[in-house]
mmCIF file of C-alpha atoms in Angstrom:
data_model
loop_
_atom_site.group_PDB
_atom_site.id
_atom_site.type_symbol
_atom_site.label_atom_id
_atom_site.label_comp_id
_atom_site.label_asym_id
_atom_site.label_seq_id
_atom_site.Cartn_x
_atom_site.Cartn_y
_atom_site.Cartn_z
ATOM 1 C CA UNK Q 1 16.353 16.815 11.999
ATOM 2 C CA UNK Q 2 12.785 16.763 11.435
ATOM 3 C CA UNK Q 3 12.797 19.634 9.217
ATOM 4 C CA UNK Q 4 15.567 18.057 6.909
ATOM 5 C CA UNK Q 5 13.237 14.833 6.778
ATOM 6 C CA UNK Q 6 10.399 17.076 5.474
ATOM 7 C CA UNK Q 7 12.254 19.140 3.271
ATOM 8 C CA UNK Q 8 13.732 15.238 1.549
ATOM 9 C CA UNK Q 9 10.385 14.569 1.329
ATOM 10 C CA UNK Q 10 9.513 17.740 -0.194
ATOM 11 C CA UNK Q 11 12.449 17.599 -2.715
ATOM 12 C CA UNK Q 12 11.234 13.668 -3.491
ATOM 13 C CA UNK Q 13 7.830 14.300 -4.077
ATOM 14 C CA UNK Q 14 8.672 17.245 -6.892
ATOM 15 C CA UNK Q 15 11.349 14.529 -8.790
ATOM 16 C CA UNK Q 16 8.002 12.650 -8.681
ATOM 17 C CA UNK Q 17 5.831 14.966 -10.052
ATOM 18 C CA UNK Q 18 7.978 15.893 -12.655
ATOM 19 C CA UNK Q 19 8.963 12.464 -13.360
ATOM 20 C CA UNK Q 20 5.133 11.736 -14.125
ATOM 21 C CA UNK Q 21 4.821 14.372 -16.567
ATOM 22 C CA UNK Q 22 7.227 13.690 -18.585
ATOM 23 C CA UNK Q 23 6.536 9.825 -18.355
ATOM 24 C CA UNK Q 24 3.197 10.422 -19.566
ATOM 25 C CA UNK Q 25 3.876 12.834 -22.664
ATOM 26 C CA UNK Q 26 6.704 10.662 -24.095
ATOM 27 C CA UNK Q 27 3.939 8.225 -24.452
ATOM 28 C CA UNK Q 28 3.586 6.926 -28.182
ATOM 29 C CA UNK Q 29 0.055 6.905 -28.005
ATOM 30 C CA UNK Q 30 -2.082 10.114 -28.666
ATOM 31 C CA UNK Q 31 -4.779 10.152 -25.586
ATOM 32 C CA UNK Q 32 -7.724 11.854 -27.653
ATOM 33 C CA UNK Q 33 -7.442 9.188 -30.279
ATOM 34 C CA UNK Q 34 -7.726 6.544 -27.784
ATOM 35 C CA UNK Q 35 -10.517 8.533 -26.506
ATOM 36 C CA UNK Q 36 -12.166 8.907 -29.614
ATOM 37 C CA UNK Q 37 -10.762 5.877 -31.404
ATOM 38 C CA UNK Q 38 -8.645 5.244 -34.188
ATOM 39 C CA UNK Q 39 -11.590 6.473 -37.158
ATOM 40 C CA UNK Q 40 -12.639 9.661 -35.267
ATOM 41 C CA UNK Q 41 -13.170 12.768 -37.552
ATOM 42 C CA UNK Q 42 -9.666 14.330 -37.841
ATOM 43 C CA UNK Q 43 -11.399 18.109 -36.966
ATOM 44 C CA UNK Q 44 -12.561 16.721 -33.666
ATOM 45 C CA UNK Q 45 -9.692 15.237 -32.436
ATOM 46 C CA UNK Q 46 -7.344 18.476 -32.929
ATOM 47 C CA UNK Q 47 -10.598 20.660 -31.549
ATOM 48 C CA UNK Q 48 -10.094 18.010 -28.169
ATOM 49 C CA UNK Q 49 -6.155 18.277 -28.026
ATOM 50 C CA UNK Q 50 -6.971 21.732 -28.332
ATOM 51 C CA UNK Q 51 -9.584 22.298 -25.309
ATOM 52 C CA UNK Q 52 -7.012 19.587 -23.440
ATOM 53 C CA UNK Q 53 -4.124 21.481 -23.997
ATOM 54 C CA UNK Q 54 -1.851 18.653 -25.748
ATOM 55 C CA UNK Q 55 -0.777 21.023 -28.517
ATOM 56 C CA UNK Q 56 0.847 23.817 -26.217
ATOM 57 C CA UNK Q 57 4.142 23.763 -25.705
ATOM 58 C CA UNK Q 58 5.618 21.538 -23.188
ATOM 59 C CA UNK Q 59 6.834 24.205 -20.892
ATOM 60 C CA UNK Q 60 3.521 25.796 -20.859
ATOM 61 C CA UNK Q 61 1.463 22.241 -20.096
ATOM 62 C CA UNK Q 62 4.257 21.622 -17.272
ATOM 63 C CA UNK Q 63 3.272 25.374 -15.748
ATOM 64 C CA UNK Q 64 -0.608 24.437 -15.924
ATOM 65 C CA UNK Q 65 0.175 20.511 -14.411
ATOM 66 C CA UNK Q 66 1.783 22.417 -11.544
ATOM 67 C CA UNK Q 67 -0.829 24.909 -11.558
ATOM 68 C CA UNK Q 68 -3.861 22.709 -11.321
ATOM 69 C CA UNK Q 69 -1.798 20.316 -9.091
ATOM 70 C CA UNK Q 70 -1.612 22.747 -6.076
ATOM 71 C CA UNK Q 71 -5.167 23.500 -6.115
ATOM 72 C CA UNK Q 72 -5.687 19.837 -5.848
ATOM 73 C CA UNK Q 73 -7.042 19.255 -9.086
ATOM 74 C CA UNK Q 74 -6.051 15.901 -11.210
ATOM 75 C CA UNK Q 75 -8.304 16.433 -13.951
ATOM 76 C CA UNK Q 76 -10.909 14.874 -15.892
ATOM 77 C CA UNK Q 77 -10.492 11.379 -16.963
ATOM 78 C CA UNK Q 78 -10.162 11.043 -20.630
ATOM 79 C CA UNK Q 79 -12.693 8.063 -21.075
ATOM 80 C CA UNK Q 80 -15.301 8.477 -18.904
ATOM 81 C CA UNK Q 81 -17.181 11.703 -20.464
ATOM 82 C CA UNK Q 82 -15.227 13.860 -17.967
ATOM 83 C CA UNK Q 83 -15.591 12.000 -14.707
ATOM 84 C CA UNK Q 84 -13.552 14.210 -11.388
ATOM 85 C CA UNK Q 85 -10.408 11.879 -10.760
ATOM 86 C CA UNK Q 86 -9.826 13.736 -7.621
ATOM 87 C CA UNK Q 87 -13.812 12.444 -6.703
ATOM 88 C CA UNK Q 88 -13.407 9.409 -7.900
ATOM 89 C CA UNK Q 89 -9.920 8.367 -6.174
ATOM 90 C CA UNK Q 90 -11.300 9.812 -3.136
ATOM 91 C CA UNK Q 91 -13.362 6.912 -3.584
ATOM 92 C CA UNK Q 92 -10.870 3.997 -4.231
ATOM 93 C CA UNK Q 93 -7.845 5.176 -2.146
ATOM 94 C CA UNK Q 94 -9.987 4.402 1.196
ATOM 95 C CA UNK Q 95 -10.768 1.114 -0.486
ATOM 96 C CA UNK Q 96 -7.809 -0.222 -0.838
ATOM 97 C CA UNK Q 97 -6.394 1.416 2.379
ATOM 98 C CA UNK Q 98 -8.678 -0.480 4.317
ATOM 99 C CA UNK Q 99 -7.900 -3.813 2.524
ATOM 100 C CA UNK Q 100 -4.249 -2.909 3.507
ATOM 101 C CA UNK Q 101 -4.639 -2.552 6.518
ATOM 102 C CA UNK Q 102 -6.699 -5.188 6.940
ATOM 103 C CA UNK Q 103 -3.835 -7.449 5.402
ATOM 104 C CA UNK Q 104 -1.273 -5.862 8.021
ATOM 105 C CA UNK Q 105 -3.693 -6.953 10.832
ATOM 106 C CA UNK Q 106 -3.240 -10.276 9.989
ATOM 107 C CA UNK Q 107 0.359 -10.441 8.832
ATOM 108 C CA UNK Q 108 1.888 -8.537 11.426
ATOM 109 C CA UNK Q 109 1.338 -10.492 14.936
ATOM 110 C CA UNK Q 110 1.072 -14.030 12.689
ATOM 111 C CA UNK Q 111 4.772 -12.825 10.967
ATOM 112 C CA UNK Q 112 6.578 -11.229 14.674
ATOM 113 C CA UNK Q 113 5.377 -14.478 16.140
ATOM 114 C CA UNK Q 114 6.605 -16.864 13.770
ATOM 115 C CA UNK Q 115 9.690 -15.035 13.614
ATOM 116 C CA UNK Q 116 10.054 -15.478 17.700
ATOM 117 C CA UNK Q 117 9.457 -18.697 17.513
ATOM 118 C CA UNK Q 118 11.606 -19.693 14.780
ATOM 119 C CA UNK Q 119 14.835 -17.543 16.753
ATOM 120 C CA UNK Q 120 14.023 -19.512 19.814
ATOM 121 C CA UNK Q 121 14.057 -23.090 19.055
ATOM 122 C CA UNK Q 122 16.408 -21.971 15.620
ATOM 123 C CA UNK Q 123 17.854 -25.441 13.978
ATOM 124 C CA UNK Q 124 14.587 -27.127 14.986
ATOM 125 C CA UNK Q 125 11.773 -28.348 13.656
ATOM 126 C CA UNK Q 126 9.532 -25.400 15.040
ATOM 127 C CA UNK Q 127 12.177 -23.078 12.995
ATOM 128 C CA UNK Q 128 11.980 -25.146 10.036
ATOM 129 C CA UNK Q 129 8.718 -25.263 9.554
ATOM 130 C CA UNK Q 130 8.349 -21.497 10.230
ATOM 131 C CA UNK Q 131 10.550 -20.856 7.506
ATOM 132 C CA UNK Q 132 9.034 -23.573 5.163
ATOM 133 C CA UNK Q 133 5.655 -21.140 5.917
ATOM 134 C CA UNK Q 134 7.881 -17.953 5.066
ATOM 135 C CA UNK Q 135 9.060 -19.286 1.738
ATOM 136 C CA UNK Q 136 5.699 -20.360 0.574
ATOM 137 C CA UNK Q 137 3.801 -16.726 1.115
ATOM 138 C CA UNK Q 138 6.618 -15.198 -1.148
ATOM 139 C CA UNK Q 139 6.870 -18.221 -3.659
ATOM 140 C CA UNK Q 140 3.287 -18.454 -4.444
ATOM 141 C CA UNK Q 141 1.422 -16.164 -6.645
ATOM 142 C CA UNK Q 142 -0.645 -13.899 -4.613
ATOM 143 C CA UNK Q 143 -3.725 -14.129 -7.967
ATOM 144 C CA UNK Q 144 -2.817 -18.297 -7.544
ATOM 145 C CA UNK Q 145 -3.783 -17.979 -4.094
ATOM 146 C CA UNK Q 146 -6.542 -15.882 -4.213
ATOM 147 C CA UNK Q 147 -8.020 -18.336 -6.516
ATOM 148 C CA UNK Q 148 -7.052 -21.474 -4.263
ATOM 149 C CA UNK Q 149 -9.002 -19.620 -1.660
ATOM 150 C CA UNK Q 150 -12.342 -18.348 -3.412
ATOM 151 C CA UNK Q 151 -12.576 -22.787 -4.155
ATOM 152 C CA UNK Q 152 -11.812 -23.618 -0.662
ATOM 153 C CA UNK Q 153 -14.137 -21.196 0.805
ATOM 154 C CA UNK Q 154 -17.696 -21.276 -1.328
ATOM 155 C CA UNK Q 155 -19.453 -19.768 0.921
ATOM 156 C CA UNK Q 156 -17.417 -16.728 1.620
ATOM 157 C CA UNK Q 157 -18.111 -13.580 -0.409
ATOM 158 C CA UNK Q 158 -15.506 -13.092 -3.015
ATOM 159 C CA UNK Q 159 -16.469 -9.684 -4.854
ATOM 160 C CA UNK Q 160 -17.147 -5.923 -3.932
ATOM 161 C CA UNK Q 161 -17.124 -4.431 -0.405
ATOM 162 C CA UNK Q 162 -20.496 -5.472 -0.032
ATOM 163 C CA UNK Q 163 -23.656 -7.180 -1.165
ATOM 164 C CA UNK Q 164 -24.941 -6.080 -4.214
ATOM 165 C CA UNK Q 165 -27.621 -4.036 -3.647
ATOM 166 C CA UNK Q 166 -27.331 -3.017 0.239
ATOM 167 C CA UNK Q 167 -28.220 0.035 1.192
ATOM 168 C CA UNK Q 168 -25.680 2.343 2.949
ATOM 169 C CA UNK Q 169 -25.828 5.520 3.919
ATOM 170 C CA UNK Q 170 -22.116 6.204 4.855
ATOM 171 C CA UNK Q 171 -20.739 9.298 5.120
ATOM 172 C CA UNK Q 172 -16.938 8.451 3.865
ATOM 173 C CA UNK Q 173 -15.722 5.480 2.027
ATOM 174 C CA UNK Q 174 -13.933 3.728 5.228
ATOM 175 C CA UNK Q 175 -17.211 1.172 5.219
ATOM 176 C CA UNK Q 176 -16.007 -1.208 8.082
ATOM 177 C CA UNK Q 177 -14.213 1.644 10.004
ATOM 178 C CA UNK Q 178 -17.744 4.000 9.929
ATOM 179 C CA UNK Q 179 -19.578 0.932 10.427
ATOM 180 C CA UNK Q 180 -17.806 0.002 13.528
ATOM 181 C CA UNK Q 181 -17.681 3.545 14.958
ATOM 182 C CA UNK Q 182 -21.255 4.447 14.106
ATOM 183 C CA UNK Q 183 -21.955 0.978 15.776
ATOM 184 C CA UNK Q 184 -23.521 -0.040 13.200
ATOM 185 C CA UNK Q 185 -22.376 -4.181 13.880
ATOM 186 C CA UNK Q 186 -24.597 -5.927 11.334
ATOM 187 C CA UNK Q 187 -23.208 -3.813 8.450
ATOM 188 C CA UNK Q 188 -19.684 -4.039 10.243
ATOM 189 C CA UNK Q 189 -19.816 -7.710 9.869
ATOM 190 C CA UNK Q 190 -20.771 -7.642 6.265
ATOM 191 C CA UNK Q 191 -18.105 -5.703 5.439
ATOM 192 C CA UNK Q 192 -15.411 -8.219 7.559
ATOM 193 C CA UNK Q 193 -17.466 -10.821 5.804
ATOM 194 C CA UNK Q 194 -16.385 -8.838 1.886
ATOM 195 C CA UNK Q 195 -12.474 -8.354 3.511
ATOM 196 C CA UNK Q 196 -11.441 -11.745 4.943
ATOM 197 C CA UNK Q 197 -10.468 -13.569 1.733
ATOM 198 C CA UNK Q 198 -8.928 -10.052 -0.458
ATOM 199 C CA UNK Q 199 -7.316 -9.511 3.262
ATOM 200 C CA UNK Q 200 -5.752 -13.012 3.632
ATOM 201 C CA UNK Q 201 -3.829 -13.298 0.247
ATOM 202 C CA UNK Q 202 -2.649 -10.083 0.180
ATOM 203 C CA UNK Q 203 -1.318 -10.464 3.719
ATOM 204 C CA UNK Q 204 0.392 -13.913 2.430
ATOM 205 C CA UNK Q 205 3.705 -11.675 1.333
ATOM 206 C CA UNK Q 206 3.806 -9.379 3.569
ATOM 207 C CA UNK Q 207 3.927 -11.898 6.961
ATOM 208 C CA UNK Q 208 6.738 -13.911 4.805
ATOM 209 C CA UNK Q 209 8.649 -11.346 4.759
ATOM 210 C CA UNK Q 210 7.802 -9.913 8.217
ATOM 211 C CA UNK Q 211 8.628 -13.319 9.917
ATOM 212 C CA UNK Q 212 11.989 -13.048 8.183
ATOM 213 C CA UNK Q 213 12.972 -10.050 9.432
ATOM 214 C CA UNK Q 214 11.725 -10.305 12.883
ATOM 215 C CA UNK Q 215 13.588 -13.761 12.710
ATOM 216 C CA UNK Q 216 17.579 -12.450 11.592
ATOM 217 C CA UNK Q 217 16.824 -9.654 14.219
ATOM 218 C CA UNK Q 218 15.900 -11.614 16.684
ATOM 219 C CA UNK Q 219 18.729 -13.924 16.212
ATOM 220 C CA UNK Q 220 21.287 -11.017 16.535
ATOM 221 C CA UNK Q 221 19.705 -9.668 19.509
ATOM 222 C CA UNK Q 222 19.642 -12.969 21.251
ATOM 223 C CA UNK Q 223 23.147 -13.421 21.146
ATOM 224 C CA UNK Q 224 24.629 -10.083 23.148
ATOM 225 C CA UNK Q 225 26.001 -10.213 26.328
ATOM 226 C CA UNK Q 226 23.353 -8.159 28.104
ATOM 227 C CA UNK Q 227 20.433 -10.629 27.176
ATOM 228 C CA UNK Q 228 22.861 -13.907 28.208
ATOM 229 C CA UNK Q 229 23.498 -11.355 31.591
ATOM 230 C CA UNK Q 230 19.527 -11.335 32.445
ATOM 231 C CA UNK Q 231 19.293 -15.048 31.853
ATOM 232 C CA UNK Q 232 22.087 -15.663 34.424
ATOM 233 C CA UNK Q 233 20.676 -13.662 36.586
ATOM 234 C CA UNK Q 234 17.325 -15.544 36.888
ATOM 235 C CA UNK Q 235 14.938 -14.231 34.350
ATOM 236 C CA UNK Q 236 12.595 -16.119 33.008
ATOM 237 C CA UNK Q 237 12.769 -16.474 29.317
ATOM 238 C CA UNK Q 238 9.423 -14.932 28.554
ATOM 239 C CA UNK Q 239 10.492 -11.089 30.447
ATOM 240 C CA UNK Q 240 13.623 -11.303 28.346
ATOM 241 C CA UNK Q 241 11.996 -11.713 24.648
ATOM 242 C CA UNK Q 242 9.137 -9.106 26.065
ATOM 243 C CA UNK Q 243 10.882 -6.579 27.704
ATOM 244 C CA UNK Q 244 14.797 -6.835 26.300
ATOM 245 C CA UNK Q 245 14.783 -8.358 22.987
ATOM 246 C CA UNK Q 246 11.709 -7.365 21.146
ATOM 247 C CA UNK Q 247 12.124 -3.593 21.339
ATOM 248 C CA UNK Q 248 15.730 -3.967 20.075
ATOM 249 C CA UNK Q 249 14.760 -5.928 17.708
ATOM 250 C CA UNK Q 250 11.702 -4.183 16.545
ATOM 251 C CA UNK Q 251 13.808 -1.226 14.487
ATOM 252 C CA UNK Q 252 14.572 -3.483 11.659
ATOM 253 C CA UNK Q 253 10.829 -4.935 12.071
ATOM 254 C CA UNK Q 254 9.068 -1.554 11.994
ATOM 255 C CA UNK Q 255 10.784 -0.637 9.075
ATOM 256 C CA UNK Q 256 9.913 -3.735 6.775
ATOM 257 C CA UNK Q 257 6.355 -3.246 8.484
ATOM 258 C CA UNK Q 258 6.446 0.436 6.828
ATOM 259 C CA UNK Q 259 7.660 -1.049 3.756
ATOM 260 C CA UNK Q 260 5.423 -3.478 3.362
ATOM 261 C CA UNK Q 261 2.502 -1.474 3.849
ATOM 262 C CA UNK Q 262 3.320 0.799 1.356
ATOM 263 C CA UNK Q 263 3.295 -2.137 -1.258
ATOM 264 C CA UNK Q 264 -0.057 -3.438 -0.080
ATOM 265 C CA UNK Q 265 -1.605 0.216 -0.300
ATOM 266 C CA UNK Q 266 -0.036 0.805 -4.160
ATOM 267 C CA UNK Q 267 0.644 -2.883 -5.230
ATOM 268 C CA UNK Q 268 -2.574 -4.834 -4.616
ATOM 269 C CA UNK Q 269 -3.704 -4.559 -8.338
ATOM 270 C CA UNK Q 270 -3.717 -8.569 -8.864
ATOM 271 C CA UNK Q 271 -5.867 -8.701 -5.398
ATOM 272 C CA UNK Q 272 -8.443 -6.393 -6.139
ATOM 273 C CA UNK Q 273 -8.891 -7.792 -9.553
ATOM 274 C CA UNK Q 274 -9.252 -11.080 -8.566
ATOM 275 C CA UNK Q 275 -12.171 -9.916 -5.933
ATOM 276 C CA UNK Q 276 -13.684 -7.246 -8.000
ATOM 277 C CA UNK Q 277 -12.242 -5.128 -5.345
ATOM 278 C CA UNK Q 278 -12.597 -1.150 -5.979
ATOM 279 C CA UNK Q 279 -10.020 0.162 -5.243
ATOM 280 C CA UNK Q 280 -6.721 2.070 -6.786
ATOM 281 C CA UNK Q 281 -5.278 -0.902 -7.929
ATOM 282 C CA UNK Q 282 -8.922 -2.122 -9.844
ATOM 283 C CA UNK Q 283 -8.598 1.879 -10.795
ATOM 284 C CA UNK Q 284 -4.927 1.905 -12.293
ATOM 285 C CA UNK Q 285 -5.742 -1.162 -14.661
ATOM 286 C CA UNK Q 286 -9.281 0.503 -15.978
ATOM 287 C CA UNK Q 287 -6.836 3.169 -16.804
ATOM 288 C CA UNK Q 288 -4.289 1.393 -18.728
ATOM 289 C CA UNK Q 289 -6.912 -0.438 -20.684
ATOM 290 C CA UNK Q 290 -8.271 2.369 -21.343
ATOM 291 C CA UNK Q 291 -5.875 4.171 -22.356
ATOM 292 C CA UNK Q 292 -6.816 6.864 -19.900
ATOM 293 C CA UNK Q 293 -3.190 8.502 -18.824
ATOM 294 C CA UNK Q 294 -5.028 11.410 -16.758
ATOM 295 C CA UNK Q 295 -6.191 8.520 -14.342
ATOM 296 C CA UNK Q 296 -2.457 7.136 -14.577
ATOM 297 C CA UNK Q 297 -0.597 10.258 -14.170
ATOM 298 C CA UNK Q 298 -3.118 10.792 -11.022
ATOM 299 C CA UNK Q 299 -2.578 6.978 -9.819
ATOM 300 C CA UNK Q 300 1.429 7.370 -10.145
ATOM 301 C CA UNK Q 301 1.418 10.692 -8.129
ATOM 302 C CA UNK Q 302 -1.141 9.256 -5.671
ATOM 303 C CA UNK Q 303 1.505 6.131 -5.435
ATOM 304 C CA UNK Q 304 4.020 8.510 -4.829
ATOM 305 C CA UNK Q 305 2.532 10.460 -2.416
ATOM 306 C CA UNK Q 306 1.669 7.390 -0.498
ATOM 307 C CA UNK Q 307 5.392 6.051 -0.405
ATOM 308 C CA UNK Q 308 7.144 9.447 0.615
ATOM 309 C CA UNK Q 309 4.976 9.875 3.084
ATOM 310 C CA UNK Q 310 5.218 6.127 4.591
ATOM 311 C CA UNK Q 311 9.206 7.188 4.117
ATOM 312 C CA UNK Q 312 8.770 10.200 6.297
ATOM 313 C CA UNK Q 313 6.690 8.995 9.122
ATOM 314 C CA UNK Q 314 9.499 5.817 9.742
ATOM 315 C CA UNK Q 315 12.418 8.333 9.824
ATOM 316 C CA UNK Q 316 10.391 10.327 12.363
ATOM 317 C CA UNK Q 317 9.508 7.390 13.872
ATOM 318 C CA UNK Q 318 12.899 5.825 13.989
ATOM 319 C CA UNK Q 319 14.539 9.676 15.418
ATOM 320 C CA UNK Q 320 12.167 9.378 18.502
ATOM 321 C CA UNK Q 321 12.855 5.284 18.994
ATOM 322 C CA UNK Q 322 16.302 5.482 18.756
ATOM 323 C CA UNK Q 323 18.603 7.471 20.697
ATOM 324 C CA UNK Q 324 21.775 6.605 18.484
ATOM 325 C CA UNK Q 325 20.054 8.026 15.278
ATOM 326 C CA UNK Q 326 19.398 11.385 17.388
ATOM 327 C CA UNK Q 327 22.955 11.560 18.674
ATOM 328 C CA UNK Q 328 24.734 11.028 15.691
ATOM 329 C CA UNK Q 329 23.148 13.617 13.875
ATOM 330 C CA UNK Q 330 23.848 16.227 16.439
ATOM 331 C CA UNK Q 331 27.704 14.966 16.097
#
């Protein structure tokens, strides 16, 4: 079962690739002359689609994507006098994965609580106001809120991952995660200091839509026969949401959770340019500005790669958590 997962994922990840490709080269716009701009010397922009390959046919360009692609090469970005995109995303990618998961920190036990609590006393004024809470984290404009909190917070940072000008001497780009495992607390807290505020608007959707979920599931667990059984036969309420209704209702939870983190680690383009944040999102929009399609192309596989992966580790996850999924696929 495992195997076929993988081999899905596989099979996705090529539509992906190719789907990139082609995406990119039925483009209007010629990437050397955006390079070069619109009065560069005709002779040097066929000598550069030349040395890029843009004038070989598109069978042969597809063989060399592929080619460089397995060696783990993305190329050289077009307009920034041949910076590594495979260095440089190595760079954002950690960036924004840490302000991701910083944003599922918070909106994961703020959006499973909410949702209990809105199940439990449901038609109330607890539940009413829980979804009132729900409603307004999708309906407002994640860039809106950002803004709303950079004024009601002065005195928080609200650009970069850190100070301008502090010296680091990390050895990957997880800053807060080194920081806290070299125990290295005062540049820890900077760093916490740098993610509250990109953390707590991104998380805004996220626990919405978590406390949602966690709220219809909830619901529909609370109402079988075996949960109304445990009450009756003297349990208190809180060992029957901990121990009975919770992990049947966490399925549907753990896959929204899965979801959801796969939008904040591809989709977080209006946070990070609201903070100055660098990350892939900051680095997809330099790109399109730019004109740049080798660091778009690289951004849309990265994106890709992200999501079929996130896909593959919840149908793993969801074999070895339920038993039904694992029986019906031996019938």
């Amino acid at each position: 079962m495992i195997l076929t997962r993988l081999l899905q994922a596989v099979i996705t990840m090529l539509i992906a690739v190719l789907a990139v490709f082609v995406a990119v080269r039925v483009l209007p716009a010629n990437p050397v002359i955006a390079q070069f701009g619109q009065h560069a010397v005709p002779e040097k922009i066929e000598a550069e689609m030349a040395k890029q390959g843009w004038n070989d046919p598109i069978w042969k360009q597809a063989i060399r994507f592929t080619v460089q692609l397995a060696e783990g090469d993305l190329g050289d970005s077009f307009s920034r006098q041949g910076e590594d995109i495979s260095k440089r995303l190595r760079q954002v990618v950690p960036a924004t994965m840490e302000l991701g998961i910083a944003a599922m920190m918070i909106a994961v036990p703020l959006g499973i609580a909410i949702g209990i609590i809105a199940a439990l006393w449901r038609s109330s004024w607890p539940d009413w106001i829980s979804m009132a809470i729900a409603l307004l984290g999708v309906s407002v404009p994640v860039f809106f809120l950002a803004i709303c909190l950079i004024w009601m917070f002065p005195g928080m940072p609200s650009s970069y991952r850190l100070p301008p000008g502090t010296p680091h001497n990390f050895a990957t780009e997880f800053y807060f995660c080194e920081s806290v495992l070299t125990g290295q607390l005062t540049m820890a807290a900077k760093c916490m200091r740098h993610l509250l505020l990109p953390a707590a608007a991104l998380a805004t959707i996220p626990l919405a839509v978590i406390s949602r979920i966690t709220r219809n599931s909830m619901l529909e667990v609370l109402a079988s026969d075996y949960l109304r059984t445990a009450r009756a036969k003297g349990a208190s309420l809180f060992r029957v949401i901990l121990r009975h209704a919770l992990p049947n209702a966490s399925l549907s939870v753990i896959n929204i959770i899965g979801f959801q983190l796969g939008m904040l680690l591809t989709g977080a383009v209006l946070t990070e340019t609201v903070f100055s944040w660098p990350g892939l999102g900051s680095y997809v929009v330099s790109g399109i500005q730019q004109y740049d399609y080798a660091v778009v192309q690289a951004c849309a596989l990265v994106i890709a790669a992200i999501f079929v992966t996130l896909n593959l580790v919840l149908d793993v996850l969801f074999l070895i958590l339920d038993p039904r999924l694992r029986e019906g696929n031996r019938t």
